[in-house]
PDB file of C-alpha atoms in Angstrom:
ATOM      1  CA  MET M 266       0.929 -11.655  17.521  1.00  0.00           C
ATOM      2  CA  PHE M 267      -2.777 -10.430  17.566  1.00  0.00           C
ATOM      3  CA  LEU M 268      -3.430  -7.002  18.827  1.00  0.00           C
ATOM      4  CA  LYS M 269      -6.918  -5.437  19.225  1.00  0.00           C
ATOM      5  CA  SER M 270      -7.351  -1.704  19.366  1.00  0.00           C
ATOM      6  CA  GLY M 271     -10.457   0.606  19.072  1.00  0.00           C
ATOM      7  CA  GLY M 272     -10.604   4.064  17.668  1.00  0.00           C
ATOM      8  CA  LYS M 273     -13.429   6.585  18.162  1.00  0.00           C
ATOM      9  CA  HIS M 274     -14.167   8.681  15.124  1.00  0.00           C
ATOM     10  CA  SER M 275     -16.340  11.800  15.175  1.00  0.00           C
ATOM     11  CA  THR M 276     -16.874  14.567  12.721  1.00  0.00           C
ATOM     12  CA  LYS M 277     -17.979  18.201  13.005  1.00  0.00           C
ATOM     13  CA  GLN M 278     -19.360  19.919  10.071  1.00  0.00           C
ATOM     14  CA  HIS M 279     -19.025  23.710   9.804  1.00  0.00           C
ATOM     15  CA  THR M 280     -21.461  25.405   7.573  1.00  0.00           C
ATOM     16  CA  GLN M 281     -21.311  29.101   6.600  1.00  0.00           C
ATOM     17  CA  GLN M 282     -24.635  30.759   6.171  1.00  0.00           C
ATOM     18  CA  SER M 283     -25.358  34.006   4.461  1.00  0.00           C
ATOM     19  CA  HIS M 284     -28.607  34.422   6.528  1.00  0.00           C
ATOM     20  CA  THR M 285     -29.117  36.499   9.667  1.00  0.00           C
ATOM     21  CA  ARG M 286     -28.422  35.055  13.115  1.00  0.00           C
ATOM     22  CA  THR M 287     -32.097  34.434  13.645  1.00  0.00           C
ATOM     23  CA  SER M 288     -32.662  32.389  10.463  1.00  0.00           C
ATOM     24  CA  SER M 289     -29.449  30.483  11.086  1.00  0.00           C
ATOM     25  CA  ARG M 290     -30.704  29.455  14.556  1.00  0.00           C
ATOM     26  CA  ALA M 291     -33.987  28.297  12.946  1.00  0.00           C
ATOM     27  CA  LEU M 292     -31.891  25.693  11.099  1.00  0.00           C
ATOM     28  CA  TRP M 293     -29.400  24.711  13.769  1.00  0.00           C
ATOM     29  CA  THR M 294     -29.828  24.488  17.496  1.00  0.00           C
ATOM     30  CA  ARG M 295     -26.224  25.145  18.288  1.00  0.00           C
ATOM     31  CA  HIS M 296     -25.914  22.177  20.691  1.00  0.00           C
ATOM     32  CA  ASP M 297     -22.902  23.732  22.420  1.00  0.00           C
ATOM     33  CA  GLU M 298     -25.094  26.644  23.610  1.00  0.00           C
ATOM     34  CA  ASN M 299     -28.263  24.700  24.321  1.00  0.00           C
ATOM     35  CA  ARG M 300     -27.169  21.197  25.148  1.00  0.00           C
ATOM     36  CA  ASN M 301     -30.531  20.010  26.481  1.00  0.00           C
ATOM     37  CA  PHE M 302     -32.297  20.633  23.166  1.00  0.00           C
ATOM     38  CA  TYR M 303     -31.258  17.292  21.585  1.00  0.00           C
ATOM     39  CA  ARG M 304     -32.697  14.181  23.523  1.00  0.00           C
ATOM     40  CA  HIS M 305     -30.449  11.620  21.891  1.00  0.00           C
ATOM     41  CA  LYS M 306     -26.980  11.153  20.867  1.00  0.00           C
ATOM     42  CA  LYS M 307     -24.916   8.143  19.752  1.00  0.00           C
ATOM     43  CA  GLN M 308     -21.332   7.211  19.144  1.00  0.00           C
ATOM     44  CA  GLU M 309     -20.038   4.918  16.404  1.00  0.00           C
ATOM     45  CA  LYS M 310     -16.780   3.168  16.895  1.00  0.00           C
ATOM     46  CA  TYR M 311     -14.255   1.846  14.395  1.00  0.00           C
ATOM     47  CA  LEU M 312     -12.838  -1.493  15.551  1.00  0.00           C
ATOM     48  CA  ILE M 313      -9.395  -2.258  14.307  1.00  0.00           C
ATOM     49  CA  HIS M 314      -7.809  -5.745  14.643  1.00  0.00           C
ATOM     50  CA  THR M 315      -4.126  -5.417  14.003  1.00  0.00           C
ATOM     51  CA  HIS M 316      -2.099  -8.773  13.306  1.00  0.00           C
ATOM     52  CA  SER M 317       1.716  -8.183  13.509  1.00  0.00           C
ATOM     53  CA  PHE M 318       4.918  -9.627  14.777  1.00  0.00           C
ATOM     54  CA  ASN M 319       6.653  -8.490  17.908  1.00  0.00           C
ATOM     55  CA  THR M 320       9.341  -6.895  15.733  1.00  0.00           C
ATOM     56  CA  SER M 321       7.069  -5.390  13.044  1.00  0.00           C
ATOM     57  CA  THR M 322       7.970  -1.662  12.396  1.00  0.00           C
ATOM     58  CA  VAL M 323       7.144   1.211  10.121  1.00  0.00           C
ATOM     59  CA  ARG M 324       9.870   4.030   9.916  1.00  0.00           C
ATOM     60  CA  GLY M 325      11.547   2.360  12.884  1.00  0.00           C
ATOM     61  CA  ASP M 326       8.615   2.412  15.133  1.00  0.00           C
ATOM     62  CA  LYS M 327       7.371  -0.856  16.609  1.00  0.00           C
ATOM     63  CA  ILE M 328       3.720  -1.499  15.930  1.00  0.00           C
ATOM     64  CA  VAL M 329       3.210  -3.447  19.116  1.00  0.00           C
ATOM     65  CA  ALA M 330       4.347  -0.296  21.172  1.00  0.00           C
ATOM     66  CA  ASP M 331       1.601   1.346  23.268  1.00  0.00           C
ATOM     67  CA  GLU M 332       2.392   4.736  21.696  1.00  0.00           C
ATOM     68  CA  PHE M 333       1.876   3.478  18.146  1.00  0.00           C
ATOM     69  CA  ASN M 334      -1.686   4.105  17.039  1.00  0.00           C
ATOM     70  CA  VAL M 335      -2.685   2.265  13.806  1.00  0.00           C
ATOM     71  CA  LEU M 336      -5.614   4.502  12.956  1.00  0.00           C
ATOM     72  CA  ASP M 337      -3.464   7.749  13.363  1.00  0.00           C
ATOM     73  CA  PHE M 338      -0.751   6.061  11.127  1.00  0.00           C
ATOM     74  CA  LEU M 339      -3.240   5.187   8.400  1.00  0.00           C
ATOM     75  CA  MET M 340      -4.957   8.632   8.527  1.00  0.00           C
ATOM     76  CA  ASN M 341      -1.565  10.405   8.240  1.00  0.00           C
ATOM     77  CA  ALA M 342       0.305   7.843   6.196  1.00  0.00           C
ATOM     78  CA  PHE M 343       0.670  10.102   3.109  1.00  0.00           C
ATOM     79  CA  TYR M 344       2.761  12.570   5.150  1.00  0.00           C
ATOM     80  CA  GLN M 345       5.197   9.977   5.993  1.00  0.00           C
ATOM     81  CA  GLY M 346       5.611   8.831   2.470  1.00  0.00           C
ATOM     82  CA  PHE M 347       3.042   6.028   2.129  1.00  0.00           C
ATOM     83  CA  LEU M 348       0.511   5.227  -0.517  1.00  0.00           C
ATOM     84  CA  PHE M 349      -2.660   3.190  -0.888  1.00  0.00           C
ATOM     85  CA  ARG M 350      -3.811   0.778  -3.540  1.00  0.00           C
ATOM     86  CA  GLY M 351      -7.344  -0.927  -3.688  1.00  0.00           C
ATOM     87  CA  MET M 352      -6.962  -4.599  -4.692  1.00  0.00           C
ATOM     88  CA  SER M 353      -9.097  -7.293  -5.876  1.00  0.00           C
ATOM     89  CA  VAL M 354      -8.577 -10.963  -5.209  1.00  0.00           C
ATOM     90  CA  LYS M 355      -8.055 -11.559  -8.903  1.00  0.00           C
ATOM     91  CA  GLU M 356      -5.180  -9.104  -8.882  1.00  0.00           C
ATOM     92  CA  GLU M 357      -3.740 -10.591  -5.734  1.00  0.00           C
ATOM     93  CA  HIS M 358      -3.794 -13.988  -7.269  1.00  0.00           C
ATOM     94  CA  ASP M 359      -2.604 -12.974 -10.732  1.00  0.00           C
ATOM     95  CA  LYS M 360      -0.024 -15.414 -11.934  1.00  0.00           C
ATOM     96  CA  ILE M 361       2.607 -12.868 -13.007  1.00  0.00           C
ATOM     97  CA  ASN M 362       2.220 -10.969  -9.675  1.00  0.00           C
ATOM     98  CA  GLN M 363       2.691 -14.259  -7.771  1.00  0.00           C
ATOM     99  CA  ALA M 364       5.784 -15.141  -9.929  1.00  0.00           C
ATOM    100  CA  VAL M 365       7.532 -11.828  -9.437  1.00  0.00           C
ATOM    101  CA  HIS M 366       6.658 -11.461  -5.793  1.00  0.00           C
ATOM    102  CA  GLY M 367       4.903  -8.167  -6.141  1.00  0.00           C
ATOM    103  CA  LEU M 368       2.576  -6.148  -8.528  1.00  0.00           C
ATOM    104  CA  ALA M 369       3.526  -5.703 -12.085  1.00  0.00           C
ATOM    105  CA  GLY M 370       1.805  -3.133 -14.435  1.00  0.00           C
ATOM    106  CA  SER M 371       0.058  -4.403 -17.618  1.00  0.00           C
ATOM    107  CA  LYS M 372       2.717  -2.640 -19.655  1.00  0.00           C
ATOM    108  CA  PRO M 373       5.647  -0.336 -18.949  1.00  0.00           C
ATOM    109  CA  LEU M 374       4.984   3.083 -17.552  1.00  0.00           C
ATOM    110  CA  ILE M 375       8.528   4.463 -17.958  1.00  0.00           C
ATOM    111  CA  VAL M 376       9.833   5.108 -21.492  1.00  0.00           C
ATOM    112  CA  TYR M 377      13.541   4.971 -22.134  1.00  0.00           C
ATOM    113  CA  LYS M 378      15.502   6.680 -24.853  1.00  0.00           C
ATOM    114  CA  GLU M 379      16.342   4.350 -27.633  1.00  0.00           C
ATOM    115  CA  GLY M 380      19.332   2.200 -26.920  1.00  0.00           C
ATOM    116  CA  SER M 381      19.829   3.394 -23.342  1.00  0.00           C
ATOM    117  CA  ARG M 382      18.465   3.263 -19.803  1.00  0.00           C
ATOM    118  CA  GLU M 383      17.946   7.132 -19.792  1.00  0.00           C
ATOM    119  CA  ILE M 384      14.320   7.983 -19.099  1.00  0.00           C
ATOM    120  CA  ASP M 385      12.513   9.912 -21.817  1.00  0.00           C
ATOM    121  CA  VAL M 386      10.479  12.313 -19.608  1.00  0.00           C
ATOM    122  CA  GLY M 387       8.226  13.706 -22.340  1.00  0.00           C
ATOM    123  CA  ALA M 388       7.229  10.227 -23.645  1.00  0.00           C
ATOM    124  CA  THR M 389       6.735   8.965 -20.124  1.00  0.00           C
ATOM    125  CA  ARG M 390       4.284  11.776 -19.372  1.00  0.00           C
ATOM    126  CA  GLN M 391       2.394  10.965 -22.557  1.00  0.00           C
ATOM    127  CA  VAL M 392       2.108   7.400 -21.399  1.00  0.00           C
ATOM    128  CA  ALA M 393       0.840   8.643 -17.956  1.00  0.00           C
ATOM    129  CA  LYS M 394      -1.826  10.621 -19.809  1.00  0.00           C
ATOM    130  CA  GLN M 395      -3.090   7.606 -21.837  1.00  0.00           C
ATOM    131  CA  HIS M 396      -3.086   5.565 -18.563  1.00  0.00           C
ATOM    132  CA  ARG M 397      -5.708   8.020 -17.231  1.00  0.00           C
ATOM    133  CA  LYS M 398      -7.837   7.593 -20.376  1.00  0.00           C
ATOM    134  CA  GLY M 399      -7.942   3.867 -19.815  1.00  0.00           C
ATOM    135  CA  ASP M 400      -4.820   2.660 -21.751  1.00  0.00           C
ATOM    136  CA  VAL M 401      -3.503   1.184 -18.478  1.00  0.00           C
ATOM    137  CA  SER M 402       0.352   1.153 -17.799  1.00  0.00           C
ATOM    138  CA  GLY M 403       1.962   0.601 -14.499  1.00  0.00           C
ATOM    139  CA  ILE M 404      -0.007   0.589 -11.184  1.00  0.00           C
ATOM    140  CA  SER M 405      -2.356   3.360  -9.991  1.00  0.00           C
ATOM    141  CA  THR M 406      -1.947   4.368  -6.361  1.00  0.00           C
ATOM    142  CA  SER M 407      -3.510   7.105  -4.245  1.00  0.00           C
ATOM    143  CA  MET M 408      -2.131   9.298  -1.551  1.00  0.00           C
ATOM    144  CA  LYS M 409      -5.504   9.037   0.242  1.00  0.00           C
ATOM    145  CA  LEU M 410      -6.740   6.182   2.249  1.00  0.00           C
ATOM    146  CA  GLY M 411     -10.290   6.823   1.380  1.00  0.00           C
ATOM    147  CA  VAL M 412      -9.725   6.345  -2.355  1.00  0.00           C
ATOM    148  CA  GLY M 413      -8.460   2.848  -1.812  1.00  0.00           C
ATOM    149  CA  ILE M 414     -11.331   1.942   0.464  1.00  0.00           C
ATOM    150  CA  SER M 415     -13.871   3.473  -1.921  1.00  0.00           C
ATOM    151  CA  PHE M 416     -12.482   1.280  -4.739  1.00  0.00           C
ATOM    152  CA  ALA M 417     -12.694  -1.687  -2.556  1.00  0.00           C
ATOM    153  CA  ASN M 418     -16.391  -1.000  -1.698  1.00  0.00           C
ATOM    154  CA  TYR M 419     -17.353  -1.637  -5.228  1.00  0.00           C
ATOM    155  CA  LEU M 420     -16.022  -5.180  -5.005  1.00  0.00           C
ATOM    156  CA  PRO M 421     -17.880  -8.184  -3.712  1.00  0.00           C
ATOM    157  CA  LYS M 422     -17.648  -8.868   0.086  1.00  0.00           C
ATOM    158  CA  LYS M 423     -14.419 -10.557   1.156  1.00  0.00           C
ATOM    159  CA  THR M 424     -12.817 -10.144  -2.238  1.00  0.00           C
ATOM    160  CA  HIS M 425     -11.183  -6.880  -1.691  1.00  0.00           C
ATOM    161  CA  ALA M 426      -8.283  -5.350   0.186  1.00  0.00           C
ATOM    162  CA  VAL M 427      -6.329  -2.120   0.449  1.00  0.00           C
ATOM    163  CA  TYR M 428      -2.431  -2.285   0.226  1.00  0.00           C
ATOM    164  CA  VAL M 429      -0.392   0.251   2.027  1.00  0.00           C
ATOM    165  CA  LEU M 430       2.776   1.020   0.065  1.00  0.00           C
ATOM    166  CA  ASP M 431       6.026   2.613   1.070  1.00  0.00           C
ATOM    167  CA  ARG M 432       7.385   5.177  -1.301  1.00  0.00           C
ATOM    168  CA  ASN M 433      10.878   4.737   0.197  1.00  0.00           C
ATOM    169  CA  ASN M 434      10.834   1.235  -1.255  1.00  0.00           C
ATOM    170  CA  ILE M 435       9.949   2.432  -4.811  1.00  0.00           C
ATOM    171  CA  PRO M 436      12.723   4.060  -6.767  1.00  0.00           C
ATOM    172  CA  SER M 437      11.751   7.667  -7.625  1.00  0.00           C
ATOM    173  CA  SER M 438      12.495   6.897 -11.323  1.00  0.00           C
ATOM    174  CA  GLN M 439       9.587   4.483 -11.251  1.00  0.00           C
ATOM    175  CA  GLN M 440       7.058   6.966  -9.893  1.00  0.00           C
ATOM    176  CA  VAL M 441       5.044   9.442 -12.048  1.00  0.00           C
ATOM    177  CA  THR M 442       2.795  12.037 -10.401  1.00  0.00           C
ATOM    178  CA  GLN M 443      -0.329  12.639 -12.613  1.00  0.00           C
ATOM    179  CA  ASP M 444      -0.799  16.179 -13.847  1.00  0.00           C
ATOM    180  CA  TYR M 445      -4.464  17.121 -13.723  1.00  0.00           C
ATOM    181  CA  GLU M 446      -3.972  20.650 -14.982  1.00  0.00           C
ATOM    182  CA  ASP M 447      -3.478  19.606 -18.570  1.00  0.00           C
ATOM    183  CA  ASP M 448      -6.193  19.587 -21.200  1.00  0.00           C
ATOM    184  CA  ILE M 449      -6.741  15.837 -21.338  1.00  0.00           C
ATOM    185  CA  ALA M 450     -10.458  15.062 -22.007  1.00  0.00           C
ATOM    186  CA  VAL M 451     -11.695  12.276 -19.594  1.00  0.00           C
ATOM    187  CA  THR M 452     -15.463  11.592 -19.665  1.00  0.00           C
ATOM    188  CA  ASP M 453     -17.854   9.355 -17.913  1.00  0.00           C
ATOM    189  CA  SER M 454     -20.438   7.070 -19.656  1.00  0.00           C
ATOM    190  CA  THR M 455     -22.752  10.028 -20.214  1.00  0.00           C
ATOM    191  CA  GLY M 456     -20.103  12.091 -21.864  1.00  0.00           C
ATOM    192  CA  GLU M 457     -19.704  14.485 -18.885  1.00  0.00           C
ATOM    193  CA  ALA M 458     -16.188  15.786 -18.279  1.00  0.00           C
ATOM    194  CA  GLN M 459     -14.557  14.193 -15.197  1.00  0.00           C
ATOM    195  CA  ASN M 460     -11.868  15.615 -13.018  1.00  0.00           C
ATOM    196  CA  TYR M 461     -10.051  13.032 -10.798  1.00  0.00           C
ATOM    197  CA  GLY M 462      -7.635  15.483  -9.246  1.00  0.00           C
ATOM    198  CA  TYR M 463      -9.077  14.819  -5.811  1.00  0.00           C
ATOM    199  CA  GLU M 464      -7.739  11.291  -5.997  1.00  0.00           C
ATOM    200  CA  ARG M 465      -4.118  12.542  -5.728  1.00  0.00           C
ATOM    201  CA  GLU M 466      -2.973   9.663  -7.872  1.00  0.00           C
ATOM    202  CA  LEU M 467       0.641   8.590  -8.121  1.00  0.00           C
ATOM    203  CA  THR M 468       1.361   6.018 -10.975  1.00  0.00           C
ATOM    204  CA  VAL M 469       4.196   3.571 -10.306  1.00  0.00           C
ATOM    205  CA  SER M 470       5.692   0.861 -12.700  1.00  0.00           C
ATOM    206  CA  GLY M 471       5.189  -1.865 -10.168  1.00  0.00           C
ATOM    207  CA  VAL M 472       5.687  -2.749  -6.419  1.00  0.00           C
ATOM    208  CA  HIS M 473       7.840  -5.399  -4.912  1.00  0.00           C
ATOM    209  CA  LEU M 474       6.294  -7.209  -1.933  1.00  0.00           C
ATOM    210  CA  SER M 475       9.084  -5.731   0.355  1.00  0.00           C
ATOM    211  CA  ALA M 476       7.378  -2.213  -0.182  1.00  0.00           C
ATOM    212  CA  ILE M 477       4.079  -3.353   1.202  1.00  0.00           C
ATOM    213  CA  PRO M 478       3.996  -2.956   4.973  1.00  0.00           C
ATOM    214  CA  MET M 479       0.235  -3.700   5.497  1.00  0.00           C
ATOM    215  CA  ARG M 480      -2.856  -5.134   3.928  1.00  0.00           C
ATOM    216  CA  ILE M 481      -6.274  -3.822   5.137  1.00  0.00           C
ATOM    217  CA  THR M 482      -9.572  -5.395   4.756  1.00  0.00           C
ATOM    218  CA  ARG M 483     -12.914  -3.940   5.881  1.00  0.00           C
ATOM    219  CA  GLU M 484     -16.342  -5.191   6.899  1.00  0.00           C
ATOM    220  CA  GLY M 485     -18.545  -2.327   7.870  1.00  0.00           C
ATOM    221  CA  LEU M 486     -16.813  -0.456  10.701  1.00  0.00           C
ATOM    222  CA  LYS M 487     -14.448  -3.223  11.401  1.00  0.00           C
ATOM    223  CA  PHE M 488     -10.977  -3.239   9.855  1.00  0.00           C
ATOM    224  CA  ASN M 489      -8.418  -5.979   9.787  1.00  0.00           C
ATOM    225  CA  VAL M 490      -4.776  -4.875   9.358  1.00  0.00           C
ATOM    226  CA  GLU M 491      -2.263  -7.608   8.509  1.00  0.00           C
ATOM    227  CA  CYS M 492       1.511  -6.912   8.599  1.00  0.00           C
ATOM    228  CA  ASN M 493       3.551  -8.226   5.778  1.00  0.00           C
ATOM    229  CA  PRO M 494       6.522 -10.315   6.924  1.00  0.00           C
ATOM    230  CA  PHE M 495       8.540  -9.507   3.801  1.00  0.00           C
ATOM    231  CA  TYR M 496       8.218  -5.767   4.335  1.00  0.00           C
ATOM    232  CA  VAL M 497      11.546  -4.075   4.548  1.00  0.00           C
ATOM    233  CA  ASP M 498      11.667  -1.099   6.804  1.00  0.00           C
ATOM    234  CA  ARG M 499      14.771   0.813   5.520  1.00  0.00           C
ATOM    235  CA  MET M 500      15.089   2.705   8.783  1.00  0.00           C
ATOM    236  CA  VAL M 501      16.384  -0.527  10.481  1.00  0.00           C
ATOM    237  CA  LEU M 502      18.690  -1.663   7.583  1.00  0.00           C
ATOM    238  CA  PRO M 503      22.391  -1.023   7.997  1.00  0.00           C
ATOM    239  CA  LYS M 504      24.011   1.029   5.238  1.00  0.00           C
ATOM    240  CA  GLU M 505      25.504  -1.908   3.243  1.00  0.00           C
ATOM    241  CA  LEU M 506      22.317  -3.905   3.277  1.00  0.00           C
ATOM    242  CA  ASN M 507      20.386  -0.725   2.033  1.00  0.00           C
ATOM    243  CA  LYS M 508      22.803  -0.726  -0.968  1.00  0.00           C
ATOM    244  CA  GLU M 509      21.992  -4.328  -1.715  1.00  0.00           C
ATOM    245  CA  TYR M 510      18.313  -3.703  -1.347  1.00  0.00           C
ATOM    246  CA  ASP M 511      18.472  -0.890  -3.940  1.00  0.00           C
ATOM    247  CA  ASP M 512      20.174  -3.437  -6.305  1.00  0.00           C
ATOM    248  CA  LEU M 513      17.444  -5.950  -5.624  1.00  0.00           C
ATOM    249  CA  LEU M 514      14.778  -3.403  -6.462  1.00  0.00           C
ATOM    250  CA  ASN M 515      16.560  -2.352  -9.774  1.00  0.00           C
ATOM    251  CA  THR M 516      16.553  -6.056 -10.727  1.00  0.00           C
ATOM    252  CA  PHE M 517      12.862  -6.367  -9.974  1.00  0.00           C
ATOM    253  CA  TYR M 518      11.951  -3.419 -12.213  1.00  0.00           C
ATOM    254  CA  ASP M 519      14.137  -4.803 -15.001  1.00  0.00           C
ATOM    255  CA  VAL M 520      12.150  -8.036 -14.722  1.00  0.00           C
ATOM    256  CA  ILE M 521       8.650  -6.542 -14.830  1.00  0.00           C
ATOM    257  CA  TYR M 522       9.473  -4.166 -17.720  1.00  0.00           C
ATOM    258  CA  ASP M 523       8.906  -7.135 -20.066  1.00  0.00           C
ATOM    259  CA  VAL M 524       5.409  -7.847 -18.811  1.00  0.00           C
ATOM    260  CA  ARG M 525       2.482  -7.331 -21.071  1.00  0.00           C
ATOM    261  CA  ARG M 526      -1.180  -7.949 -20.422  1.00  0.00           C
ATOM    262  CA  ASN M 527      -4.417  -7.447 -22.413  1.00  0.00           C
ATOM    263  CA  ASN M 528      -6.083  -4.191 -21.220  1.00  0.00           C
ATOM    264  CA  VAL M 529      -9.532  -5.624 -21.635  1.00  0.00           C
ATOM    265  CA  ASP M 530      -9.504  -8.945 -19.828  1.00  0.00           C
ATOM    266  CA  PHE M 531      -5.978  -8.657 -18.352  1.00  0.00           C
ATOM    267  CA  SER M 532      -4.882 -11.961 -19.850  1.00  0.00           C
ATOM    268  CA  VAL M 533      -1.152 -12.405 -20.205  1.00  0.00           C
ATOM    269  CA  VAL M 534       0.394 -11.426 -23.553  1.00  0.00           C
ATOM    270  CA  THR M 535       4.016 -11.541 -22.507  1.00  0.00           C
ATOM    271  CA  SER M 536       5.438 -13.161 -19.392  1.00  0.00           C
ATOM    272  CA  PRO M 537       8.695 -12.061 -17.709  1.00  0.00           C
ATOM    273  CA  ASP M 538      11.934 -13.372 -19.304  1.00  0.00           C
ATOM    274  CA  GLN M 539      12.619 -16.593 -17.357  1.00  0.00           C
ATOM    275  CA  ASN M 540      16.383 -16.058 -17.176  1.00  0.00           C
ATOM    276  CA  LYS M 541      15.947 -12.617 -15.736  1.00  0.00           C
ATOM    277  CA  LEU M 542      13.314 -13.916 -13.285  1.00  0.00           C
ATOM    278  CA  ASP M 543      15.593 -16.797 -12.083  1.00  0.00           C
ATOM    279  CA  GLN M 544      18.381 -14.300 -11.459  1.00  0.00           C
ATOM    280  CA  PHE M 545      16.100 -11.975  -9.612  1.00  0.00           C
ATOM    281  CA  LYS M 546      14.797 -14.763  -7.366  1.00  0.00           C
ATOM    282  CA  ALA M 547      18.370 -15.824  -6.628  1.00  0.00           C
ATOM    283  CA  LYS M 548      19.240 -12.302  -5.656  1.00  0.00           C
ATOM    284  CA  GLU M 549      16.115 -11.928  -3.603  1.00  0.00           C
ATOM    285  CA  LYS M 550      16.777 -15.144  -1.620  1.00  0.00           C
ATOM    286  CA  GLU M 551      20.391 -13.959  -0.839  1.00  0.00           C
ATOM    287  CA  PHE M 552      19.148 -10.494   0.291  1.00  0.00           C
ATOM    288  CA  TYR M 553      16.578 -12.043   2.689  1.00  0.00           C
ATOM    289  CA  LYS M 554      19.115 -14.432   4.086  1.00  0.00           C
ATOM    290  CA  LYS M 555      21.306 -11.485   5.059  1.00  0.00           C
ATOM    291  CA  TYR M 556      18.190  -9.587   6.235  1.00  0.00           C
ATOM    292  CA  ILE M 557      17.212 -12.424   8.631  1.00  0.00           C
ATOM    293  CA  LYS M 558      20.866 -12.656  10.049  1.00  0.00           C
ATOM    294  CA  THR M 559      21.318  -8.857  10.298  1.00  0.00           C
ATOM    295  CA  VAL M 560      17.910  -7.406  11.499  1.00  0.00           C
ATOM    296  CA  ASP M 561      16.256  -8.378  14.818  1.00  0.00           C
ATOM    297  CA  LEU M 562      13.222 -10.247  13.672  1.00  0.00           C
ATOM    298  CA  ASP M 563      10.466 -12.287  15.413  1.00  0.00           C
ATOM    299  CA  PRO M 564      11.088 -16.132  14.879  1.00  0.00           C
ATOM    300  CA  HIS M 565       7.694 -16.404  13.287  1.00  0.00           C
ATOM    301  CA  GLN M 566       8.498 -13.631  10.795  1.00  0.00           C
ATOM    302  CA  LYS M 567      11.766 -15.435   9.988  1.00  0.00           C
ATOM    303  CA  GLN M 568       9.692 -18.725   9.551  1.00  0.00           C
ATOM    304  CA  ALA M 569       7.313 -17.024   7.146  1.00  0.00           C
ATOM    305  CA  ILE M 570      10.088 -15.654   4.976  1.00  0.00           C
ATOM    306  CA  LYS M 571      11.999 -18.954   4.952  1.00  0.00           C
ATOM    307  CA  THR M 572       8.931 -20.900   4.094  1.00  0.00           C
ATOM    308  CA  VAL M 573       8.060 -18.806   0.922  1.00  0.00           C
ATOM    309  CA  LEU M 574      11.661 -18.564  -0.361  1.00  0.00           C
ATOM    310  CA  GLY M 575      12.202 -22.217   0.082  1.00  0.00           C
ATOM    311  CA  VAL M 576      14.940 -21.829   2.709  1.00  0.00           C
ATOM    312  CA  ALA M 577      15.296 -24.479   5.544  1.00  0.00           C
ATOM    313  CA  SER M 578      12.759 -23.857   8.166  1.00  0.00           C
ATOM    314  CA  LEU M 579      13.399 -23.353  11.886  1.00  0.00           C
ATOM    315  CA  ALA M 580      12.626 -26.430  14.113  1.00  0.00           C
ATOM    316  CA  ILE M 581       9.667 -26.219  16.421  1.00  0.00           C
ATOM    317  CA  GLU M 582      11.921 -26.283  19.443  1.00  0.00           C
ATOM    318  CA  GLU M 583      13.927 -23.412  18.126  1.00  0.00           C
ATOM    319  CA  LEU M 584      10.763 -21.430  17.424  1.00  0.00           C
ATOM    320  CA  GLU M 585       9.474 -21.894  21.056  1.00  0.00           C
ATOM    321  CA  LYS M 586      12.850 -20.967  22.493  1.00  0.00           C
ATOM    322  CA  GLN M 587      13.018 -17.762  20.374  1.00  0.00           C
ATOM    323  CA  ASP M 588       9.496 -17.005  21.314  1.00  0.00           C
ATOM    324  CA  GLU M 589      10.436 -16.791  25.002  1.00  0.00           C
ATOM    325  CA  ILE M 590      13.295 -14.496  24.081  1.00  0.00           C
ATOM    326  CA  MET M 591      11.274 -12.190  21.980  1.00  0.00           C
ATOM    327  CA  LYS M 592       8.248 -12.056  24.426  1.00  0.00           C
ATOM    328  CA  PRO M 593       7.741  -8.423  25.673  1.00  0.00           C
ATOM    329  CA  LYS M 594       8.637  -7.966  29.357  1.00  0.00           C
ATOM    330  CA  GLY M 595       5.770  -7.728  31.747  1.00  0.00           C
ATOM    331  CA  MET M 596       3.415 -10.021  29.782  1.00  0.00           C
TER     332      MET M 596
END
């Protein structure tokens, strides 16, 4: 399914002046009072191409629905529990990320108490501090779309993307909110102290592909939004399948806990344990088999899932038949 929507973006800047009304008017013409003063005006439009399936949803809302506005969603995503992650192609194609079907940090973010799976909160906060100083653990995400896009702007054309991440699909135990009120000294190349509090960073251990509803790429004022066929909208899952999904996520985070990369060139130091990885993939395949049978999905979304997970594909005739069934009325 290919959708095309346009969004108009305009900004108004309000500047408070300490001058008198006369001097203020010398700087600004107040176009709302004197509309004929300016001889020219122009509008700039953002163009958004959204690629989705007939049944693609976020928080239970269908993306193809007329009332769903992608730009509004992206601008207000944080308030619904979504995050953003600027990505490079190198990171997208990373062998470990490909193997675990997600994003794995270069080393563990969460510290457990010795001999148990109980989280050591104090030690975990110290790891998060070191992460901000460049000793990277876990995955950095932002609660602001602009931060992800700004990161992507520094990368070569066509080699960057912004992932939208669903916090509902990341266990709270694997999320650490950065504390910018502490006394950690972070400086730039000139030695100047830096405060990155505006980024509103949330650091996570990793992200399974089922927690990524969208991938955004940008060329100037044109955005491409691609919906992920593997994204799991928990709002449409029945209770029992939600429990199985929690179990799948726990297995995923157990697998990526063993991952280690070099912090300089990000070369692999330690790969995931193969036995754990095999067990995880078997559990993942079983979950998606039930997901396909239980949730009303577009046949092409089913096909995408089955192809990647190595399950038998749908026949062409079956795809065409289901296409007719899924086609929105009135088209």
